[in-house]
CSV table of C-alpha atoms in Angstrom, one decimal:
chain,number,residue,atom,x,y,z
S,1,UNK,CA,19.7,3.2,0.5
S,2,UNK,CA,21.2,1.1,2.9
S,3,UNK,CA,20.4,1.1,7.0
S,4,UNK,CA,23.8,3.0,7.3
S,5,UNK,CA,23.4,5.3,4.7
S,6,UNK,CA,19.7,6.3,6.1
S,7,UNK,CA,19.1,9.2,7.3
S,8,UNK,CA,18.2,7.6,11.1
S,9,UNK,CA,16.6,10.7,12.9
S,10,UNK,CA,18.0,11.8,15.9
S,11,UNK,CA,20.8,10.3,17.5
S,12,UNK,CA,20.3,12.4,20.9
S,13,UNK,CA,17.1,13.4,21.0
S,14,UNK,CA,15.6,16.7,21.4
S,15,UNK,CA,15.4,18.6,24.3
S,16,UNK,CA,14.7,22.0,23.2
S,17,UNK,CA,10.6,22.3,23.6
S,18,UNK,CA,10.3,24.3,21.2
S,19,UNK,CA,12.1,22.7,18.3
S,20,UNK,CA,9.9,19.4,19.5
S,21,UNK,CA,6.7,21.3,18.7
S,22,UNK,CA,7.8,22.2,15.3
S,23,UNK,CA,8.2,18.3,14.9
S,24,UNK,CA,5.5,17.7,15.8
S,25,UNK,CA,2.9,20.4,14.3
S,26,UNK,CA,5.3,20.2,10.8
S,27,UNK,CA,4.5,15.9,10.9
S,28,UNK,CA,0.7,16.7,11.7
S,29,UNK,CA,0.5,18.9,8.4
S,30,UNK,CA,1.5,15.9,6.2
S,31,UNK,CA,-1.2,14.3,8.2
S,32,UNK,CA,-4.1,16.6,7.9
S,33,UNK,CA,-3.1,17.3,4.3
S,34,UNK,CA,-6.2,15.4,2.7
S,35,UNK,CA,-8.9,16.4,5.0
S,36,UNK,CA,-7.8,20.4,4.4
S,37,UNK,CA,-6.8,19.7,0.9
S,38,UNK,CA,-10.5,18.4,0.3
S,39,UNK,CA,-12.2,21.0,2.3
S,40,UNK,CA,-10.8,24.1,0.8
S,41,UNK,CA,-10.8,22.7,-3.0
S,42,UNK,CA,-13.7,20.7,-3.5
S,43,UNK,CA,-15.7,21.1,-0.4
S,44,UNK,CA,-16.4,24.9,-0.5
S,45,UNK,CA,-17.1,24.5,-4.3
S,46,UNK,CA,-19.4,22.5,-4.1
S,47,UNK,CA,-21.0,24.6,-1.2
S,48,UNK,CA,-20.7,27.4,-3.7
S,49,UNK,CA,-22.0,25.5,-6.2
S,50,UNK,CA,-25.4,24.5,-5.1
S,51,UNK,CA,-25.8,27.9,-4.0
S,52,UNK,CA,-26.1,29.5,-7.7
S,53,UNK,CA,-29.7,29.5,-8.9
S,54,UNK,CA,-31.0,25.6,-10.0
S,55,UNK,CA,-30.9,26.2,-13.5
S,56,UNK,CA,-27.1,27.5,-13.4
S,57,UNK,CA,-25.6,24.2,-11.3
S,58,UNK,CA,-27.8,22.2,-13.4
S,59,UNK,CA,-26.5,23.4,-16.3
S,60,UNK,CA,-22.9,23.4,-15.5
S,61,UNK,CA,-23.4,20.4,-14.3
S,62,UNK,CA,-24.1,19.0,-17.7
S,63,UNK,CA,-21.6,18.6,-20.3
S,64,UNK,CA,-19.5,20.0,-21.9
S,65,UNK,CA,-19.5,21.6,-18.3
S,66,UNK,CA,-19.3,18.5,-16.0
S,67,UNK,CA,-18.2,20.7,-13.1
S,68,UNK,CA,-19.1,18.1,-10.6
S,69,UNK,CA,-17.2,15.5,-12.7
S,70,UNK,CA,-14.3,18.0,-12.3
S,71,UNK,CA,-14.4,18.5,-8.2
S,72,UNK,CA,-14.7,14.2,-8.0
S,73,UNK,CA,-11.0,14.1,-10.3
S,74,UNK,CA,-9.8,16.6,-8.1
S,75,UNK,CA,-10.6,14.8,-5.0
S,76,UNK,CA,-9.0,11.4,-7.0
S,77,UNK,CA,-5.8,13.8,-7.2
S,78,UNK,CA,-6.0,15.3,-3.9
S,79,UNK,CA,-5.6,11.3,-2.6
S,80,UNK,CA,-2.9,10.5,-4.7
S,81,UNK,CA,-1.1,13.4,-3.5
S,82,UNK,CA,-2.1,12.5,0.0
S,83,UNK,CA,-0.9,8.9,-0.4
S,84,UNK,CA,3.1,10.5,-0.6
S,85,UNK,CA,1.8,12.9,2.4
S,86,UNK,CA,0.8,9.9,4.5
S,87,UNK,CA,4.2,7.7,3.7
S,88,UNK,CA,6.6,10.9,4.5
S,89,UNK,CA,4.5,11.4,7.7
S,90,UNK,CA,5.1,7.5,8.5
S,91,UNK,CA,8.6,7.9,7.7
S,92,UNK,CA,9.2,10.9,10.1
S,93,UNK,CA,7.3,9.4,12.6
S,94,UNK,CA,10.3,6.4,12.6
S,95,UNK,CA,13.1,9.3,11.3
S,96,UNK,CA,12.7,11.3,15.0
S,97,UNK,CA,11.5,8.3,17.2
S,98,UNK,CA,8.5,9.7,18.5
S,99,UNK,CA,5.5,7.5,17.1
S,100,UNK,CA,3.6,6.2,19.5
S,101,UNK,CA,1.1,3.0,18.8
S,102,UNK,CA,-2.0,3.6,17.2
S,103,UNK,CA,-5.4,3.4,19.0
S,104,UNK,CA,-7.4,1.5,16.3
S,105,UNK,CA,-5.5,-1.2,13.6
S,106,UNK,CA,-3.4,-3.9,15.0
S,107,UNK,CA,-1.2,-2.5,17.2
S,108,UNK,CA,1.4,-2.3,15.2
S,109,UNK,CA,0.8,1.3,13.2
S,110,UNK,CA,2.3,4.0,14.9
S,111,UNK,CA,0.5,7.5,15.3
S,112,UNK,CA,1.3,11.2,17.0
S,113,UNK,CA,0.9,11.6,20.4
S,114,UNK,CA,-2.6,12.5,20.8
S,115,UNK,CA,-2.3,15.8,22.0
S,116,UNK,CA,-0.7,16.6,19.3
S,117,UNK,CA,-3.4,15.5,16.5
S,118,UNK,CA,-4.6,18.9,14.6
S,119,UNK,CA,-2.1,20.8,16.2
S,120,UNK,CA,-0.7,22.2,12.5
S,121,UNK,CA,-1.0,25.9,12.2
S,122,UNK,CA,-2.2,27.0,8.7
S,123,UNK,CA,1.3,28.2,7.9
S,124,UNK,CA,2.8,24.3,8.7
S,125,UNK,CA,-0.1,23.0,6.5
S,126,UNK,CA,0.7,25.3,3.6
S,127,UNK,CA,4.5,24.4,3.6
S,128,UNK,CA,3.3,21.0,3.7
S,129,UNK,CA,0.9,21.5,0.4
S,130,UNK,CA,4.1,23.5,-1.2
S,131,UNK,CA,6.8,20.7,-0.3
S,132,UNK,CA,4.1,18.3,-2.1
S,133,UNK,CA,4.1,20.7,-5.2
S,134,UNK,CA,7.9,20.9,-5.3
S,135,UNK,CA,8.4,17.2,-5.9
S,136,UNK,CA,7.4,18.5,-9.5
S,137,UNK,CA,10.4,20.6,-9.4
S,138,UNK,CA,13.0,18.4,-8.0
S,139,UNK,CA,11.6,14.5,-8.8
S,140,UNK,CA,9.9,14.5,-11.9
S,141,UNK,CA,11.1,14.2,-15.7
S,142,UNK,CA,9.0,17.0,-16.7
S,143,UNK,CA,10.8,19.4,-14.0
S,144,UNK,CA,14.0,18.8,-15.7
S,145,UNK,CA,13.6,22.1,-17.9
S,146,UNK,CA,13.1,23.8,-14.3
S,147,UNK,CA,16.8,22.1,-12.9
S,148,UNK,CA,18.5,22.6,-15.7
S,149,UNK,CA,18.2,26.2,-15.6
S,150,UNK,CA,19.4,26.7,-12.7
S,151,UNK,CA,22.1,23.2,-12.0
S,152,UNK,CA,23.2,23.2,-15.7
S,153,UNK,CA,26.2,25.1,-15.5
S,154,UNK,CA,27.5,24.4,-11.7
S,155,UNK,CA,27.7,21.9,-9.1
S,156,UNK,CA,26.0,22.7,-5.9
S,157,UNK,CA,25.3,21.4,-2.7
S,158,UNK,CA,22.1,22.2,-2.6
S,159,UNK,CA,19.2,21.2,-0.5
S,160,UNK,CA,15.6,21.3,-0.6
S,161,UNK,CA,14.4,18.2,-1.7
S,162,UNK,CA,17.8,16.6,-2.1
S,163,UNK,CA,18.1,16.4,-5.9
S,164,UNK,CA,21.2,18.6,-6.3
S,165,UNK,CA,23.1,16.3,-3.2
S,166,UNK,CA,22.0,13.1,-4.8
S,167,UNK,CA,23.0,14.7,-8.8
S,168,UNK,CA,26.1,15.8,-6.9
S,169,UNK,CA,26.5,11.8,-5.6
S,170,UNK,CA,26.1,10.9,-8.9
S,171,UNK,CA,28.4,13.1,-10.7
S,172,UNK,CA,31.3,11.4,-8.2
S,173,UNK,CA,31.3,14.2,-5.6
S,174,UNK,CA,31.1,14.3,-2.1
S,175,UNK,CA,28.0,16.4,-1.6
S,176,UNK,CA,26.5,17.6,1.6
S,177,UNK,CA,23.3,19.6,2.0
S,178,UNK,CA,22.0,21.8,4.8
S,179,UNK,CA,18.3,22.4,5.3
S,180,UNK,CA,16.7,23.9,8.5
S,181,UNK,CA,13.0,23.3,7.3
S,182,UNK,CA,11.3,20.1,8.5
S,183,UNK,CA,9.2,20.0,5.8
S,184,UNK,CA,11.6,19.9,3.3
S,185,UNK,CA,13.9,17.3,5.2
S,186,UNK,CA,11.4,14.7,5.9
S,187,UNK,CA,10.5,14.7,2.5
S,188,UNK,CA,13.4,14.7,1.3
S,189,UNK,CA,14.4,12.0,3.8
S,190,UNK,CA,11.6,9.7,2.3
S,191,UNK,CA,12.8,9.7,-1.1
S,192,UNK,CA,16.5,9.3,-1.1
S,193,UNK,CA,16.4,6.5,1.2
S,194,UNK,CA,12.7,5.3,1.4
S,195,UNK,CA,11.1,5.2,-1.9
S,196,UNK,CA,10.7,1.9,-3.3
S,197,UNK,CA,11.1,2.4,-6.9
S,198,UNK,CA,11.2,5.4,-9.8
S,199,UNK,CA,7.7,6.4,-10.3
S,200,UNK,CA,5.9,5.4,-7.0
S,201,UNK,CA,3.8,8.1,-6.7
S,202,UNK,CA,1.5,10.0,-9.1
S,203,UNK,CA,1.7,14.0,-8.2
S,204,UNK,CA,-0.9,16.6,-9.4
S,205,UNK,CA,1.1,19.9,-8.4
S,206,UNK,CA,-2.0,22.1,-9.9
S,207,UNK,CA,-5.2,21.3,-8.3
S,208,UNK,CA,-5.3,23.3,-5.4
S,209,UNK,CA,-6.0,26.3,-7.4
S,210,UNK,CA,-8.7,26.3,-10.6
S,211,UNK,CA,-7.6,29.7,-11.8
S,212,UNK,CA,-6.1,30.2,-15.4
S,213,UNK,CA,-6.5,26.8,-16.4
S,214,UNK,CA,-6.7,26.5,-21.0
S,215,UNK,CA,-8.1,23.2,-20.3
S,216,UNK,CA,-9.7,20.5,-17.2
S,217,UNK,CA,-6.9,18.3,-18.5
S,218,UNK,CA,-4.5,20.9,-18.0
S,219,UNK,CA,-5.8,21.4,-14.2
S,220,UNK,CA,-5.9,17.5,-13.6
S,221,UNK,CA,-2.3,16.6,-15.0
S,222,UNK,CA,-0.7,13.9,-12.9
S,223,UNK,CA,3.4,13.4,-12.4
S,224,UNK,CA,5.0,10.5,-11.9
S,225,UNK,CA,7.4,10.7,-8.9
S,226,UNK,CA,10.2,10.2,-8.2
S,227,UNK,CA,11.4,10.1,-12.2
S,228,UNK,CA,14.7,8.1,-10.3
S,229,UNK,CA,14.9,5.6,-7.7
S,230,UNK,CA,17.9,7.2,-5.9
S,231,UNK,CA,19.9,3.7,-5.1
S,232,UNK,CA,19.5,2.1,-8.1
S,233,UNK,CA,20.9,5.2,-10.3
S,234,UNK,CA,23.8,5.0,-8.5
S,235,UNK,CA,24.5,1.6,-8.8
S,236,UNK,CA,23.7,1.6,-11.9
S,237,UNK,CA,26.3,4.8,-12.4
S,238,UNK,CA,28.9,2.5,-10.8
S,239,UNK,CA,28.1,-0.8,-13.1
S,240,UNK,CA,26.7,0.5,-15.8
S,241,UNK,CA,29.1,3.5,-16.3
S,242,UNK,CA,32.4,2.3,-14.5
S,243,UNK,CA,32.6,5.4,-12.5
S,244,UNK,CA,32.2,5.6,-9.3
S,245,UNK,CA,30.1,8.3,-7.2
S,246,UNK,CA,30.2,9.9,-4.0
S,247,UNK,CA,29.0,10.4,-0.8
S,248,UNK,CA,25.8,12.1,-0.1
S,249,UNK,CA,25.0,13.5,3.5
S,250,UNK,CA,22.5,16.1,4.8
S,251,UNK,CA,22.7,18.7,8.0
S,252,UNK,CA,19.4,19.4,9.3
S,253,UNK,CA,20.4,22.5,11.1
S,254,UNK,CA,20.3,26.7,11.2
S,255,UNK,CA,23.3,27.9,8.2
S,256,UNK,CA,24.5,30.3,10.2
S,257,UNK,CA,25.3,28.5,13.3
S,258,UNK,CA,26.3,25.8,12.3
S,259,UNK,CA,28.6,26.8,9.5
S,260,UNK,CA,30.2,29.3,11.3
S,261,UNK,CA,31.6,27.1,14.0
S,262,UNK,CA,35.5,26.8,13.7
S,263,UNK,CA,35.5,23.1,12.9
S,264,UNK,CA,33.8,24.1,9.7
S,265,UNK,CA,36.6,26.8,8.2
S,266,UNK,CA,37.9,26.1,5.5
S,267,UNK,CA,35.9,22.8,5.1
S,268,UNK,CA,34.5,23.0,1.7
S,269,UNK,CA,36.4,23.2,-2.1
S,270,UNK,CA,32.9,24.8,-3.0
S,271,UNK,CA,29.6,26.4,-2.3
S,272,UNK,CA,26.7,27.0,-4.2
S,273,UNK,CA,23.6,29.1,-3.2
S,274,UNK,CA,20.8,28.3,-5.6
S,275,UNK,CA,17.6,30.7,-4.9
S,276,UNK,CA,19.0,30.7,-1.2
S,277,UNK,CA,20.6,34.3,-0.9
S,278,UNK,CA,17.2,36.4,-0.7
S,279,UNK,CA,16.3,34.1,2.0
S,280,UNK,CA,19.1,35.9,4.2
S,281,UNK,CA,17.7,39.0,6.5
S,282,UNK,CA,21.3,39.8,6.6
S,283,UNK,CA,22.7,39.0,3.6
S,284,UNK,CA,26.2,39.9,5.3
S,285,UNK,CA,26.2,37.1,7.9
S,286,UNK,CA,25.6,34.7,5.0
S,287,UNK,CA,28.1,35.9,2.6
S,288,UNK,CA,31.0,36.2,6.0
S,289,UNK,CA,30.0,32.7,6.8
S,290,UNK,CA,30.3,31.4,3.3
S,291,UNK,CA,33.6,32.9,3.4
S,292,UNK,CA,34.8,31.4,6.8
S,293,UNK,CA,33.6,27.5,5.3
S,294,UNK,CA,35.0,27.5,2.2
S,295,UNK,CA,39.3,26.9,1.9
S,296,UNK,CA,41.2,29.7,0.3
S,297,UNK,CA,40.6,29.3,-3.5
S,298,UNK,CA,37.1,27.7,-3.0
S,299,UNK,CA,34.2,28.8,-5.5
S,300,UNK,CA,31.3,30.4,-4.6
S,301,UNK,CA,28.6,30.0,-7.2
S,302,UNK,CA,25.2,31.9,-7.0
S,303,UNK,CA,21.8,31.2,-9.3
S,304,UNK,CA,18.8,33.3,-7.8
S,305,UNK,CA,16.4,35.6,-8.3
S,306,UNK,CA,16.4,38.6,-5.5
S,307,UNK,CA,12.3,38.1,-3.8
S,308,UNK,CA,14.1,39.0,-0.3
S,309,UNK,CA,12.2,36.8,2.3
S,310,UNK,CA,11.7,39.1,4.9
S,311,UNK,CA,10.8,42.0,3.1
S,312,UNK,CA,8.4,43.9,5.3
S,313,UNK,CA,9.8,42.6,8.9
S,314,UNK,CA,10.0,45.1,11.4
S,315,UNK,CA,12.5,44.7,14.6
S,316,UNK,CA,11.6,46.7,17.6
S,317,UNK,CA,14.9,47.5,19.8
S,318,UNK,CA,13.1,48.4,22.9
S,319,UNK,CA,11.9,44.4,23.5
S,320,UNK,CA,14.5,42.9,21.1
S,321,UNK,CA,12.1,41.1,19.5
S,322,UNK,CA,10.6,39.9,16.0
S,323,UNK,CA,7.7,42.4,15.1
S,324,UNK,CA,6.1,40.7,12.0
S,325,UNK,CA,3.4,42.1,9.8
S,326,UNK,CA,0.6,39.7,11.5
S,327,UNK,CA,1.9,40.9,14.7
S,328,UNK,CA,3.7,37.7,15.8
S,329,UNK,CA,6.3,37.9,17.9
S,330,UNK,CA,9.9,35.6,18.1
S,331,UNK,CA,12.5,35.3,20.4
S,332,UNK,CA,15.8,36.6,19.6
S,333,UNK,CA,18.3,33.9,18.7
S,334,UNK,CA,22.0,33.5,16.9
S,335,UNK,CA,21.0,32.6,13.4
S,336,UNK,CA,18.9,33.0,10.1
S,337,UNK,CA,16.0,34.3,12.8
S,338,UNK,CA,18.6,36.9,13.7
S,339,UNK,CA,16.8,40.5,14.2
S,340,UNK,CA,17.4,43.2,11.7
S,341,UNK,CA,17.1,43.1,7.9
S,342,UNK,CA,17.8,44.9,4.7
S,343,UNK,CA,17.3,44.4,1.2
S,344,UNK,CA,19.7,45.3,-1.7
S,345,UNK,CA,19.7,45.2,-5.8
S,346,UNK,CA,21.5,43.1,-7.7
S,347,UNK,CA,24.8,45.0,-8.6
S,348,UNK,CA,24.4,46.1,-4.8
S,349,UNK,CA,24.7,42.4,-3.9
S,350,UNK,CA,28.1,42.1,-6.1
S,351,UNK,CA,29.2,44.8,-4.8
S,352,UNK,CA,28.9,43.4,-0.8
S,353,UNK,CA,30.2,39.9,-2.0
S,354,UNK,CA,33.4,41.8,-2.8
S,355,UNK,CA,33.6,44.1,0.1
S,356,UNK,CA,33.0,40.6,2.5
S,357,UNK,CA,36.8,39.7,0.6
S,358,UNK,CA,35.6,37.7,-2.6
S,359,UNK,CA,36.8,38.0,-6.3
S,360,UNK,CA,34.0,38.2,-8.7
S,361,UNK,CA,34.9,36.2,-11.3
S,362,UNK,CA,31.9,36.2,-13.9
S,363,UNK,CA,28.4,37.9,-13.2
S,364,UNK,CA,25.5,37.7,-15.7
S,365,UNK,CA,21.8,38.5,-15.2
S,366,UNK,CA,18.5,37.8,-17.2
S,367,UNK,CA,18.8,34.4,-17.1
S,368,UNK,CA,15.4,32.4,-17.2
S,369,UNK,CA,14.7,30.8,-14.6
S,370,UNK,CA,10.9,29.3,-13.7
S,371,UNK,CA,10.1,27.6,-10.1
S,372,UNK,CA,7.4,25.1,-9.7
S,373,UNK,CA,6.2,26.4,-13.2
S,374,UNK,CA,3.2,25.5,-15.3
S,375,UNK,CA,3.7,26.3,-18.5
S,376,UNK,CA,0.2,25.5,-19.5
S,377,UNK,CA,-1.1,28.0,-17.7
S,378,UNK,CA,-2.6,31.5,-18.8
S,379,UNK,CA,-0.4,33.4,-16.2
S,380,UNK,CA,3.3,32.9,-16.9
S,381,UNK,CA,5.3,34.0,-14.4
S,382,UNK,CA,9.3,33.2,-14.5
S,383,UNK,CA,12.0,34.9,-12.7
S,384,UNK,CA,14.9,37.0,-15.0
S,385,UNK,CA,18.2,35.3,-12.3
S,386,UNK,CA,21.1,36.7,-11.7
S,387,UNK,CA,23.6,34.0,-11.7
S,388,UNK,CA,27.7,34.6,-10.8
S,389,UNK,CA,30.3,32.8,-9.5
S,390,UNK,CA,32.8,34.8,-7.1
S,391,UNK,CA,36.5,33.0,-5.3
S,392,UNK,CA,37.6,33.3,-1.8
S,393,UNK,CA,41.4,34.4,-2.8
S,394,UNK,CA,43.8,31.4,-2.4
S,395,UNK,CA,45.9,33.7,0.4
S,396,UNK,CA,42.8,34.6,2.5
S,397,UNK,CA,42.1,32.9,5.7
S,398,UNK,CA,38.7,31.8,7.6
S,399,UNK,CA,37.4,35.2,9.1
S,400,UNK,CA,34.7,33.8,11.8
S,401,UNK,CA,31.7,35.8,11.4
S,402,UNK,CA,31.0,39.1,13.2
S,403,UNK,CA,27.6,38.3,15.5
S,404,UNK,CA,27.7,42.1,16.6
């Protein structure tokens, strides 16, 4: 992409505290990604290892075994993974301005602040180790199966990784996505506009865990990412094809806020929420907000499976706060963090997207639908989606959502 098309970071800068350390502890787990990676899959092992009796490790250690043989690949993989790590951690360093220059090197090689080196939580390290294993998903030929199933029959603006924005782009819409996860928008960031060419990176989505596994190979396969480079598909689209394509923007903010605002009614021709509904506490404010953004005979289209987010999340009124099952607490704010939450079945959902003023215009459930999948494995697990596709009547106005 082009310097104008770039996503360029933040053209204010932050103030909100807060928000900064989330920046900053979600850029440090891209950066502590190989040392974790390598302690908790390799380095324990081998602890674990040499603590069977000799005559076990020896023997496993000879073939057909070659168990130490195995934890080397995996270390291999866990740098070629970590390669993409450090480049999107580079690239958000210069995405939110806030590198600062690096102690050792030239001079030239920017680096976090210092006090903010290891400050990751092991939540912000595991999001970063499952953003990694969704490039398989959105930016590999072999995760086509997995898009198809559920971008096949609709357009979406979806999210994410980007690969539904820049497959809307391509198709010759104008497609904006909305992510509120740093994670997910710095990598995403680094492949749309970054990424030098298709098949930069090799990704091997399956080595952190060495359970159910038919075969070593299985466990070590390696994915070439991205399967695209992102600006020369849609030149080539234009050239190639004589058609041209769209525009292709992103909104790193909360859904709820900022779609609800009254510069955003009837905005959009469509919507699509693809496995984004059960991440709603309040499925209501999603579905009124929906409503308000989208112009009176806009589609609504839905692909999902129902594993409801926050499940399990207790909200105490006395203190107005966030009681989580770890026993976390988190301030009260206007948004998807919003206190209170239910969770409803699938023809419970259809029926609330037509009390919020929608008509349901097709509704059909069982469909298959895998996420981050690997087939070769000897636990198959694959979600049965519901998938339905609902219009805001063509004489129904933007209702701003209720916050009360």
């Amino acid at each position: 992409m082009d310097e104008e098309s770039a996503w360029n970071g933040l053209e204010n800068g932050i103030e909100d505290q807060e928000e900064l350390q989330v920046i900053y502890r979600t850029l440090d787990s891209y950066q502590q990604y190989a040392k974790i990676a390598h302690f908790q899959c390799t380095h324990l092992r081998r602890q674990a290892f040499y603590a069977l009796p000799r005559a076990h490790w020896q023997r496993l250690a000879a073939p057909p075994f070659n168990y130490l043989e195995t934890l080397d690949k995996v270390d291999d993989a866990i740098e070629s993974n970590a390669e993409l790590a450090r480049i999107i951690f580079r690239n958000g360093l210069d995405m939110f301005h806030i590198g600062v220059p690096s102690e050792s090197g030239d001079g030239r090689t920017l680096a976090l602040p210092p006090q903010w080196n290891g400050s990751a939580k092991p939540g912000d390290v595991e999001k970063a180790r499952s953003t990694l294993r969704q490039f398989y998903r959105d930016w590999t030929a072999e995760g086509a199966g997995e898009r198809e199933a559920c971008f096949g029959p609709v357009l979406v603006p979806g999210a994410g990784l980007g690969r539904l924005v820049f497959e809307l782009c391509r198709a010759g819409c104008d497609a904006e996505g909305n992510e509120i996860s740093y994670h997910q928008l710095l990598a995403s960031s680094y492949i749309l506009n970054c990424c030098p060419r298709a098949g930069n990176h090799t990704l091997y989505p399956w080595i952190h865990t060495f359970s159910n596994h038919k075969t070593r190979a299985n466990h070590l396969r390696g994915y070439a990412v991205p399967d695209v480079h992102c600006a020369s598909e849609l030149t080539r689209t234009e050239e190639a094809e004589g058609r041209p394509v769209g525009t292709m923007s992103m909104s790193a903010a909360d859904f709820l806020c900022l779609y609800a605002q009254e510069d955003r009614a009837d905005a959009y021709d469509a919507v699509a929420s693809v496995f984004f509904l059960d991440t709603a506490p309040n499925l209501i404010r999603y579905l009124e907000t929906i409503f308000h953004c989208l112009r009176p005979g806009g589609i609504l289209v839905n692909v999902g499976p129902l594993l409801w987010h926050f499940e399990g999340r207790v909200w105490d009124r006395d203190d107005h706060d966030d009681v989580n099952p770890d026993g976390g607490h988190s301030r009260d704010i206007s948004g998807i963090a919003d206190p209170g939450n239910f969770e409803l079945t699938d023809d419970e959902v259809i029926a609330l997207v037509k009390d919020v003023g929608f008509e349901v215009l097709d509704h059909e459930t069982g469909i298959e639908a895998p996420y981050i999948h690997d087939a070769e494995s000897m636990l198959q697990t694959t979600y049965r989606a519901s998938a339905w596709v609902a219009r805001k009547p063509a004489a129904a106005a933007a209702a701003v959502p209720i916050d009360a």
